[in-house]
Amino acid sequence: MKKRYFKILLDYGHLGNRNSLEVARYVTAKNCVDALFFGNRMPRVKRKREKTGVIKVIEISYSEYLRGQKNEADHSYLLTYKSRKCS
């Protein structure tokens, strides 16, 4: 089965009461429904009132996917890894 590339706009939370941030994530999936389920299960996605934190799923080209992956690596909110210093 052929890989398809998607841009998912997600409503991210953990920014205080009723505050959120719209973030674009880039994924591969078999179809748009799988991409929607994948996006909804990502960490930090708001799922309370609407039952889904996915705002929009857009099919994109491979070159757009690669550019998006590069932009994700530079996004400050998505960088959650903090190295621990052991003494």
XYZ file of C-alpha atoms in Angstrom:
87
model
C 0.000 0.000 0.000
C 1.235 3.460 -0.944
C 2.265 5.900 1.790
C 0.383 9.167 1.857
C 1.536 12.328 3.590
C -0.668 14.554 5.719
C -0.489 17.873 7.533
C -2.615 17.785 10.689
C -3.611 20.988 12.468
C -3.950 20.209 16.175
C -5.281 22.144 19.144
C -2.563 21.779 21.806
C -3.276 22.373 25.478
C -1.512 22.592 28.860
C -1.267 26.377 28.566
C -3.713 27.338 31.299
C -7.482 27.372 31.553
C -9.171 27.771 28.130
C -5.869 28.541 26.416
C -4.562 26.552 23.489
C -2.067 26.659 20.652
C -2.694 25.573 17.056
C 0.216 23.429 15.857
C 0.810 21.742 12.482
C 2.194 18.192 12.603
C 3.305 16.154 9.590
C 2.592 12.409 9.465
C 2.361 9.458 7.088
C -0.748 7.278 7.017
C -2.789 5.009 4.747
C -5.693 7.467 4.543
C -7.033 10.656 6.118
C -9.052 8.766 8.760
C -5.914 7.020 10.048
C -4.121 10.380 10.090
C -7.005 11.871 12.115
C -6.872 9.049 14.690
C -3.079 9.317 14.878
C -3.260 13.069 15.467
C -5.946 12.709 18.119
C -3.772 10.312 20.136
C -0.694 12.565 20.177
C 0.384 13.896 23.579
C -0.749 17.406 24.653
C -3.708 17.462 22.217
C -6.904 18.901 23.723
C -9.760 16.386 23.735
C -12.199 17.575 26.392
C -15.238 19.331 24.958
C -15.100 18.473 21.265
C -13.804 14.905 21.825
C -11.078 15.583 19.274
C -8.189 17.998 19.150
C -7.775 17.699 15.383
C -8.809 20.873 13.578
C -7.969 19.906 9.988
C -6.313 17.076 8.008
C -4.731 18.043 4.672
C -3.035 15.697 2.191
C 0.326 17.109 1.073
C 3.235 16.192 -1.211
C 6.430 14.476 -0.105
C 8.473 17.686 -0.446
C 5.997 19.579 1.778
C 6.201 16.695 4.262
C 10.004 16.971 4.435
C 9.849 20.759 4.899
C 7.261 20.302 7.642
C 9.368 17.711 9.458
C 12.289 20.158 9.417
C 10.076 22.942 10.820
C 8.782 20.593 13.556
C 12.352 20.007 14.716
C 12.751 23.763 15.278
C 9.376 24.349 16.998
C 10.008 25.357 20.624
C 6.716 23.944 21.995
C 7.379 20.508 20.501
C 10.878 20.274 21.995
C 10.133 18.564 25.290
C 13.339 16.651 25.915
C 15.413 18.051 28.754
C 18.712 16.424 29.542
C 19.275 15.515 33.151
C 22.547 16.206 34.844
C 23.573 13.452 37.191
C 26.022 14.418 39.886
